[in-house]
Short mmCIF file of C-alpha atoms in Angstrom, two decimals:
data_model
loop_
_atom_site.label_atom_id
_atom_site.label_comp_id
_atom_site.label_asym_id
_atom_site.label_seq_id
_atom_site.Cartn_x
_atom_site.Cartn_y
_atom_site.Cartn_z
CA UNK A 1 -29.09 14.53 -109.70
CA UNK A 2 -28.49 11.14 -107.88
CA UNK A 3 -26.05 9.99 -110.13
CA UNK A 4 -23.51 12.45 -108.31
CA UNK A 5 -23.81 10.82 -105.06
CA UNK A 6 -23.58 7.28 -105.41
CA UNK A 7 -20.45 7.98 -107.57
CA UNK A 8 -17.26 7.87 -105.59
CA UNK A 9 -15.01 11.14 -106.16
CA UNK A 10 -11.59 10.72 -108.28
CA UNK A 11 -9.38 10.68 -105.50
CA UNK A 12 -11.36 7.10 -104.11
CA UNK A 13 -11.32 5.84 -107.41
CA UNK A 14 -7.49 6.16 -107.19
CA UNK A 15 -6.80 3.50 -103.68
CA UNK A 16 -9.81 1.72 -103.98
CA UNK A 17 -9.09 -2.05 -105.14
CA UNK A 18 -9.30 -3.39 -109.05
CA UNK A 19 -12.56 -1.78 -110.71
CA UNK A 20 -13.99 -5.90 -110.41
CA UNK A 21 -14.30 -5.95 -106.70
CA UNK A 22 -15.01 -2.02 -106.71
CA UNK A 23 -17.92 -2.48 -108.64
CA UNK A 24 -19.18 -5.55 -106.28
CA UNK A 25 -19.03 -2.92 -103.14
CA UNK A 26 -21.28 -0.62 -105.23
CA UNK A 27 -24.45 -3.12 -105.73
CA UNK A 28 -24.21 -3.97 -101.47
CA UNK A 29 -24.02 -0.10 -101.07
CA UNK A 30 -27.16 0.33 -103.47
CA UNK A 31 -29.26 -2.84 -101.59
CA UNK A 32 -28.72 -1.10 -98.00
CA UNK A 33 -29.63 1.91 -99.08
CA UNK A 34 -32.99 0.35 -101.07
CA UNK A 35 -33.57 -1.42 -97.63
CA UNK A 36 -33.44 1.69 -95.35
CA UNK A 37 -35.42 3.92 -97.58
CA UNK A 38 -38.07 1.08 -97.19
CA UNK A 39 -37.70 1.01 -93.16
CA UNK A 40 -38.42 4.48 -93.23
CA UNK A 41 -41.43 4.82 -95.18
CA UNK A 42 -42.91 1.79 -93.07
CA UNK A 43 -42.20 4.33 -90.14
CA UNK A 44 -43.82 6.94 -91.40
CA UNK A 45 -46.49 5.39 -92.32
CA UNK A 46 -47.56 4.00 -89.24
CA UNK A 47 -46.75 7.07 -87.60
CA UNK A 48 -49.44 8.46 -89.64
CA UNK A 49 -51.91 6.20 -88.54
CA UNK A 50 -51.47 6.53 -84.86
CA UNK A 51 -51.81 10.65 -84.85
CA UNK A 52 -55.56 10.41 -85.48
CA UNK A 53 -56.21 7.24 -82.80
CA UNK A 54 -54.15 9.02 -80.05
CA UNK A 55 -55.61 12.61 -80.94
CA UNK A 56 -59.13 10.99 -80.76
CA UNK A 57 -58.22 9.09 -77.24
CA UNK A 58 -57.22 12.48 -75.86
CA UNK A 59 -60.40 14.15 -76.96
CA UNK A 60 -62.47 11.48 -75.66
CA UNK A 61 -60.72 11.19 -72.32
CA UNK A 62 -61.14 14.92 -71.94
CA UNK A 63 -64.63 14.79 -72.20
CA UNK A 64 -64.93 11.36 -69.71
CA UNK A 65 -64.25 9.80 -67.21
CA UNK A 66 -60.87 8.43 -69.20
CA UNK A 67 -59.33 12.25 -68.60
CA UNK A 68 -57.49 11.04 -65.28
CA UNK A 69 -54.55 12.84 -67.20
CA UNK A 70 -55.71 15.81 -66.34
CA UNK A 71 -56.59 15.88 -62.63
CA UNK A 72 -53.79 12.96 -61.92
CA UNK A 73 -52.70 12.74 -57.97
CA UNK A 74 -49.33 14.13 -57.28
CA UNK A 75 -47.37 12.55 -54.49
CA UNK A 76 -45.67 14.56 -51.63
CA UNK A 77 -44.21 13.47 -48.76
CA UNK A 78 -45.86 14.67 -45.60
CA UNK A 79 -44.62 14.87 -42.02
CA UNK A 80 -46.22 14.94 -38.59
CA UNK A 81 -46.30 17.86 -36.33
CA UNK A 82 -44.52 17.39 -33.19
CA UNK A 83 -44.42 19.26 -29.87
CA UNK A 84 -41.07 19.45 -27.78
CA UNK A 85 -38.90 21.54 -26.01
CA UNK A 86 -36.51 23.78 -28.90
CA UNK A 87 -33.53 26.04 -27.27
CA UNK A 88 -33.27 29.42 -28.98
CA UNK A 89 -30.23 30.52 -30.18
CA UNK A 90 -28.02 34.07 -30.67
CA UNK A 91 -25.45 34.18 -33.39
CA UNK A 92 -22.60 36.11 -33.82
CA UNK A 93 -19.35 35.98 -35.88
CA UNK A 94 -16.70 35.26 -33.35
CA UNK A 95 -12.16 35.21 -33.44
CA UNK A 96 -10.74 32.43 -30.71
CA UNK A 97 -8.40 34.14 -28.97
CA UNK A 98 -5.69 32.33 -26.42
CA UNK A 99 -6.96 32.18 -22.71
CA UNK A 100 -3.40 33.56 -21.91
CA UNK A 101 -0.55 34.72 -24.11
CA UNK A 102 2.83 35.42 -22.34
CA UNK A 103 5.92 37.00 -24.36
CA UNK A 104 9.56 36.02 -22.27
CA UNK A 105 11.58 38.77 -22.01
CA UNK A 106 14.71 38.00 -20.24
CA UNK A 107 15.01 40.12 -16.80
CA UNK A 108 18.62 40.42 -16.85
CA UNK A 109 21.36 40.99 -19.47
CA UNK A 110 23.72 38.28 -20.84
CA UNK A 111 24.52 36.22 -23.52
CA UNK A 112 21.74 33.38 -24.01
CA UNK A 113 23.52 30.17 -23.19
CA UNK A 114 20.97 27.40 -23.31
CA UNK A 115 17.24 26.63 -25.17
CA UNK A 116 15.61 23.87 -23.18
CA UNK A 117 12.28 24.11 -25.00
CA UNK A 118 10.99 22.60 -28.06
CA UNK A 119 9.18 24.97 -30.58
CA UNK A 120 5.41 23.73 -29.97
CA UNK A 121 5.73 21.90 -26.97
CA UNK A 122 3.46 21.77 -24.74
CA UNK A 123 4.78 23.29 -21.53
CA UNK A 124 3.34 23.23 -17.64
CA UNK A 125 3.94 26.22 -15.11
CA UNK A 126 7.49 26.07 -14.08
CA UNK A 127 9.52 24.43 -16.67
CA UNK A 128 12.41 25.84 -17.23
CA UNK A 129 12.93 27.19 -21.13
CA UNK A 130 16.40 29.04 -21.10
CA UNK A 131 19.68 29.94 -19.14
CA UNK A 132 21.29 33.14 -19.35
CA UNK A 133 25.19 33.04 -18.71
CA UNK A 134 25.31 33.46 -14.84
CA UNK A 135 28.71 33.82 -14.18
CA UNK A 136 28.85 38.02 -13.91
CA UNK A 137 25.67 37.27 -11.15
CA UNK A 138 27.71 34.83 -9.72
CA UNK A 139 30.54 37.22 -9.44
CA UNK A 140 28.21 39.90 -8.45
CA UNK A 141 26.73 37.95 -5.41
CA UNK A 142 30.51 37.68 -3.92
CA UNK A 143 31.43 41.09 -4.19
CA UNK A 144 28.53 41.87 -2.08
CA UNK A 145 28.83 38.96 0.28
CA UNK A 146 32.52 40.29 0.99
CA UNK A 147 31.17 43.65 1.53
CA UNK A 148 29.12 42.49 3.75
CA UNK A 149 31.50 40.39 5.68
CA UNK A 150 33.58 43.88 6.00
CA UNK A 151 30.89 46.04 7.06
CA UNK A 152 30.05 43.23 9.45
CA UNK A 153 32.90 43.64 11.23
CA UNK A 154 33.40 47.28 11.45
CA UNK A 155 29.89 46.87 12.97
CA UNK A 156 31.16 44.84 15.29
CA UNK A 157 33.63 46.74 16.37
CA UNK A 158 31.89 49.83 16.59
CA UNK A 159 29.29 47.99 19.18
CA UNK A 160 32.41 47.01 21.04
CA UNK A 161 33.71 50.38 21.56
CA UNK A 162 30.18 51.85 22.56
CA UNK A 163 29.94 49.67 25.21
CA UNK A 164 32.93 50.83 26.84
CA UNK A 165 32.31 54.42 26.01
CA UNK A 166 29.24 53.86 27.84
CA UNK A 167 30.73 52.36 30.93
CA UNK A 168 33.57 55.56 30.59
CA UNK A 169 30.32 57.79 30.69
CA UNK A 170 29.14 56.44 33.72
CA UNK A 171 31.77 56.80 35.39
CA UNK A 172 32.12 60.75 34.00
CA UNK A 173 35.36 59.81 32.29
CA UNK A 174 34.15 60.89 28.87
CA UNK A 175 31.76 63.71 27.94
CA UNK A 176 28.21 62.79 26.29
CA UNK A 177 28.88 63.84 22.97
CA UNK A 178 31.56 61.80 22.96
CA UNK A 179 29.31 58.68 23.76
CA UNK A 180 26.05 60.24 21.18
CA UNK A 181 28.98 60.54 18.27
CA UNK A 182 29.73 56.42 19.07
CA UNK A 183 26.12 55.73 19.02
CA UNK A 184 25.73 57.39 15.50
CA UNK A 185 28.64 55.65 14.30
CA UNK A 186 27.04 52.37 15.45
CA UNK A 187 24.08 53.49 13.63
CA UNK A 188 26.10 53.87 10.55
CA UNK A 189 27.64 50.76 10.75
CA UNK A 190 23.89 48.93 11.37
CA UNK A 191 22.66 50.90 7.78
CA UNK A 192 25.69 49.80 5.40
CA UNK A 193 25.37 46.00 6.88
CA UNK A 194 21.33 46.70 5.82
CA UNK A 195 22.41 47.66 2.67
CA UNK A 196 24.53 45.38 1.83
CA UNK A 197 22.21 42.85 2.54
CA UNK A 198 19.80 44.23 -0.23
CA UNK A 199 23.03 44.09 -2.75
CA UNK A 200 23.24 40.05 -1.67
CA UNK A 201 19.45 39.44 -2.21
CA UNK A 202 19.49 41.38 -5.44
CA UNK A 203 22.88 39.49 -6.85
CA UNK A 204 20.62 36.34 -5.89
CA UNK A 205 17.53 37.76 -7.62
CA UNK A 206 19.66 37.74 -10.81
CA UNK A 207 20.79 34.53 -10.29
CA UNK A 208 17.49 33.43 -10.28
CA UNK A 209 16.47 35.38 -13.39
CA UNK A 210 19.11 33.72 -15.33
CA UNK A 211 16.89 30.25 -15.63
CA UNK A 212 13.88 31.70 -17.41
CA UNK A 213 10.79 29.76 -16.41
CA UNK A 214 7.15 29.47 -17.65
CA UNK A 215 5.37 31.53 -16.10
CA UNK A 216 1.61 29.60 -17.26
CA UNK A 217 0.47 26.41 -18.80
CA UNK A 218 0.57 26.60 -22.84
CA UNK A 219 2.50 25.83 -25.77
CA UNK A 220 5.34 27.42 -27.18
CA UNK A 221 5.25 29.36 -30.26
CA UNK A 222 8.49 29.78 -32.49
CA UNK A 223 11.99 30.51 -31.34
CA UNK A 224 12.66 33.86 -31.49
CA UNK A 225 16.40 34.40 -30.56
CA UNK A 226 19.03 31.59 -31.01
CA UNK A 227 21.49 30.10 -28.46
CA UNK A 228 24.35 32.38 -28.45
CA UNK A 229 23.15 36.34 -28.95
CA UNK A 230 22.93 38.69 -26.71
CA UNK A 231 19.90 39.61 -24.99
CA UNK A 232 18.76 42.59 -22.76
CA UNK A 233 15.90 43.30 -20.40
CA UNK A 234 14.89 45.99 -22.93
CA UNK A 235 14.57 43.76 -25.69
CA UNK A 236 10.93 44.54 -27.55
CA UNK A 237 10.07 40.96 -29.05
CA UNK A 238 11.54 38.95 -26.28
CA UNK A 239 12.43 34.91 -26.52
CA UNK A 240 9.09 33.83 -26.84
CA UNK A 241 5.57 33.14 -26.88
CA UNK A 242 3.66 31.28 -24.77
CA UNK A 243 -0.53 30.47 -25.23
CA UNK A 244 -2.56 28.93 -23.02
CA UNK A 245 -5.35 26.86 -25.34
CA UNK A 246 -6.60 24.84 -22.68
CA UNK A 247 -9.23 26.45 -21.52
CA UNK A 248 -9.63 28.41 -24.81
CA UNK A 249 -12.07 31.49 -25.42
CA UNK A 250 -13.68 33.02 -28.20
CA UNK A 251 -14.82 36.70 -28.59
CA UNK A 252 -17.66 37.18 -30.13
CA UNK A 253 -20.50 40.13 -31.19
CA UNK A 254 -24.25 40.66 -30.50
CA UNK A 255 -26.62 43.54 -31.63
CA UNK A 256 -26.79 45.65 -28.58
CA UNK A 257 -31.13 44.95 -29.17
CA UNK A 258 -30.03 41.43 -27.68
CA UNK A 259 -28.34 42.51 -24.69
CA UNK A 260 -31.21 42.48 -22.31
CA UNK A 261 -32.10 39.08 -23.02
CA UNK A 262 -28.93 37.78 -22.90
CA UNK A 263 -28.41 39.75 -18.77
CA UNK A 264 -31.51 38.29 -17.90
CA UNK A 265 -30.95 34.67 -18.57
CA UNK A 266 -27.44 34.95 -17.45
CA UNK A 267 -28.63 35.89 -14.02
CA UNK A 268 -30.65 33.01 -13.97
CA UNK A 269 -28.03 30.51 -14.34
CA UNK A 270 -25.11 29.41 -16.71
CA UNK A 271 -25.85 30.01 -20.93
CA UNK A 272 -23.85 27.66 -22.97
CA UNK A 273 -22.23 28.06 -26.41
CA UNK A 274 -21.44 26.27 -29.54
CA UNK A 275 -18.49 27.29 -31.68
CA UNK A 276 -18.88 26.21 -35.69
CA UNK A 277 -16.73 26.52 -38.60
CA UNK A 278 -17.16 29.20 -41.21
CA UNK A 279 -19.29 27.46 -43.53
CA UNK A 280 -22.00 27.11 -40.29
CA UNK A 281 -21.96 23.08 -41.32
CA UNK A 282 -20.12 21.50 -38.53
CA UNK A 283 -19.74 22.42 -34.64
CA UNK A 284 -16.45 22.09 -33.50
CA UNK A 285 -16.46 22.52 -29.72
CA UNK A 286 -19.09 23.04 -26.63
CA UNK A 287 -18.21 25.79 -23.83
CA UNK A 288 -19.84 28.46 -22.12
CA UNK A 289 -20.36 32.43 -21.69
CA UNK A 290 -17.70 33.68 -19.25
CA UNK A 291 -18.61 37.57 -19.27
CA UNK A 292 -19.88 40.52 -21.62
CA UNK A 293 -17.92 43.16 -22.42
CA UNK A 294 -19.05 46.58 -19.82
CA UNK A 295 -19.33 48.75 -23.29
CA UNK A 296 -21.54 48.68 -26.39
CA UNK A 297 -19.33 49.70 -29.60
CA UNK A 298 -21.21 53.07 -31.05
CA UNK A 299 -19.40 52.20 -34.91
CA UNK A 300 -21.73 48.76 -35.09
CA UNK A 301 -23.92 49.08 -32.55
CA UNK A 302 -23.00 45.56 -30.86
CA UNK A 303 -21.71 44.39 -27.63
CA UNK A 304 -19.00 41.35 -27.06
CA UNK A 305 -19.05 38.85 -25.14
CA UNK A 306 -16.42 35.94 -24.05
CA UNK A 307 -17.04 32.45 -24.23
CA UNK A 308 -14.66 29.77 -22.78
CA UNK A 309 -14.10 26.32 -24.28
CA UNK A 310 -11.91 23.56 -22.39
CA UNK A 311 -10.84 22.70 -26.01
CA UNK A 312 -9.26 19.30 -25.06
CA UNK A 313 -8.64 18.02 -28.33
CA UNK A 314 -6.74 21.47 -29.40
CA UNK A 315 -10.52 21.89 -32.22
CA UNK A 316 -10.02 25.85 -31.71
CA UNK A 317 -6.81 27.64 -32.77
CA UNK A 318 -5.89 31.29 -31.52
CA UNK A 319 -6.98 33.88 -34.57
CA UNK A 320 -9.56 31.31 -35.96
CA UNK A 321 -12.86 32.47 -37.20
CA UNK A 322 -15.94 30.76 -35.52
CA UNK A 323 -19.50 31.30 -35.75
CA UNK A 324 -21.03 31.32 -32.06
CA UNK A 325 -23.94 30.02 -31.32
CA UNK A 326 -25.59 31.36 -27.95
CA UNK A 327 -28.35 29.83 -26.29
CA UNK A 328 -30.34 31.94 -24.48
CA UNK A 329 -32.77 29.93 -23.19
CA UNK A 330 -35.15 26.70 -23.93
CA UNK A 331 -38.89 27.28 -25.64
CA UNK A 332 -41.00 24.28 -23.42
CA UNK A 333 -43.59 22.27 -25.28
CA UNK A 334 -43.30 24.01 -29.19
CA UNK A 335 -44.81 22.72 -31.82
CA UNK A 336 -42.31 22.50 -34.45
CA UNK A 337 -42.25 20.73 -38.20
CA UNK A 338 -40.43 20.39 -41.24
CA UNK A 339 -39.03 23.89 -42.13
CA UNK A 340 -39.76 22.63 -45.83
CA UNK A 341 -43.27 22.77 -44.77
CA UNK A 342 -43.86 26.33 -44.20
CA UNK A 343 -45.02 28.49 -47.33
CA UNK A 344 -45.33 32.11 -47.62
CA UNK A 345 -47.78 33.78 -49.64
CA UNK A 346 -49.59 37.15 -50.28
CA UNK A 347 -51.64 35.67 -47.03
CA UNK A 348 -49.10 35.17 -45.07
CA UNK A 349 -47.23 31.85 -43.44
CA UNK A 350 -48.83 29.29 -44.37
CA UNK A 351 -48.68 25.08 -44.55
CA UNK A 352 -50.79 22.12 -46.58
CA UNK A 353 -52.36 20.22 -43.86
CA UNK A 354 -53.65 16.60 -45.17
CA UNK A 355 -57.36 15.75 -45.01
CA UNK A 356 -59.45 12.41 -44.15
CA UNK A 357 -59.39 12.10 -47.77
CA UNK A 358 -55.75 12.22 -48.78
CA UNK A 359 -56.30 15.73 -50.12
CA UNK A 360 -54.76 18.76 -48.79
CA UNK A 361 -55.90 22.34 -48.07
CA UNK A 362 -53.82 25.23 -47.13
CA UNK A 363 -54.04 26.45 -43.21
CA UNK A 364 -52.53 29.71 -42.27
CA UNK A 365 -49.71 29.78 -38.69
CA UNK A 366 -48.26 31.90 -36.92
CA UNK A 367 -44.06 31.56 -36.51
#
């Protein structure tokens, strides 16, 4: 049966070498193998002869003082109890939300002449972000200044003529209906010069509403109508958006069981908030609770409340989804450890607390 395999197959017989130098290869192949059947009996034979020794040490040490195996120390790492002051904390999921957000509508009608506003800039109150064409305001505001001028002077001369109408009813010249008619034509005259003062003050009004200012602090969203179109004061999406992020605040929910602890320590004195990111690894900003929302929601049974962040590094984005971290109020003097540390059991909470000895026994607490 070994002659098959130490005999190379046909097809190696075919692009080996000459048979010579073939036959050469066959003796080293035979010595190697002669020298690692050898290596493996001497294994196995000394493997044989260290099964008893080691089986017979184990016995032996099981039965001594040599059975440290058994009962060998394990290592932990311990910590030391400390006692310190630990704030307590609410959490609820919570959406930023922009402190303002303004949609420009234009307040007149007209074709949209000028942008002056970079999409995403940051803007300050008053800056001016568009011009409507003012010329038909323009044209508007002289029609009723000449109207004016007109009615002026028919005023004018209406006073004129009741002054002499008076001195002619003095004198009995003229009857007093004559002079009452003058004096409601005076009247008159007074009420279209009023008028047309409104029509001036209006034309001017639309003059005014043709450079579209911000009305708040914030940064500008996207463009929503291009230089050149028509716009109206009825127009449903407007020019623009404007958000205020600086202050920022975030809405976010409590179970309504929490609401009378979170009253009573906000009477007492300001409760501060931390906003983190999804994952609940990393904070992101520090701000604090502005109010709490006058209704609980009967669908979940919670109650928001608004928190406001100065966000001066722009951390918090409008629509983002924080976790919010409310501190209620500060535990004094706790004695806190290791949350590794506490075990739970059939007994109840429980820790290893480390004896004179270096041993450990278990001690039942209260969290």
């Amino acid at each position: 049966m070994a002659q098959p395999l130490i005999t190379p197959p046909p097809d190696l017989h075919e692009v080996q070498s000459p048979p010579p130098r073939a036959s050469g290869r066959k003796t080293v192949i035979w010595i190697i193998v002669v020298f690692v059947v050898i290596g493996l009996g001497l294994l196995g034979i000394r493997a044989l002869h260290k099964a008893p020794d080691q089986s017979s040490g184990r016995g032996q040490g099981g039965r001594g003082a040599g059975g440290a195996d058994a009962s060998r120390a394990i290592p932990v790492a311990v910590a030391q109890v400390q006692q310190r002051d630990i704030p307590v904390y609410l959490e609820g999921l919570g959406n930023v939300q922009a402190y303002y957000t303004v949609t420009i509508h234009s307040r007149v009608d007209g074709q949209l002449m000028q942008v002056r506003f970079r999409e995403g800039q940051q803007l300050r109150k008053g800056d001016e972000l568009a011009l409507i064409d003012p010329r038909p305001y323009e044209v508007q505001l002289a029609q009723a200044e000449a109207t004016k001028f007109k009615d002026q002077a028919n005023l004018e001369n209406a006073q004129r003529d009741l002054q002499r109408y008076a001195d002619l009813y003095k004198q009995g010249v003229i009857a007093q209906q004559q002079y009452n008619t003058q004096q409601s034509v005076v009247a008159q005259q007074e009420g279209l010069v009023r008028a047309d003062d409104a029509q001036i003050n209006n034309a001017k009004l639309n003059l005014i509403y043709c450079h579209i200012k911000a009305p708040i602090d914030g940064q500008v969203g996207l463009r929503l109508v291009d230089p050149g179109n028509m716009v109206h004061a009825s127009d449903p999406n407007g020019l623009l958006v404007i958000t205020q992020l600086q202050p920022i605040s975030v809405l976010f929910t409590l179970p309504e069981d929490n609401l009378q602890i979170v009253v009573q320590h906000m009477k007492v004195g300001r409760l501060e908030v931390q906003a983190w990111n999804r994952d609940d690894t990393q904070q992101i900003a520090d701000g604090r609770l502005e109010t709490i929302d006058n209704q609980i929601d009967p669908n979940t049974g919670t109650v928001r409340l608004k928190a406001v962040f100065d966000n001066r590094d722009n951390a918090l984005y409008p629509n983002q989804f924080v976790n919010a971290r409310l501190q209620v109020y500060t535990r004094q003097n706790a004695i806190t450890m290791p949350a590794a540390a506490v075990q739970r059991g059939a007994q109840g909470t429980y820790v290893y607390v480390v004896k004179q000895d270096k041993t450990v026994e278990s001690r039942p607490i209260k969290v």
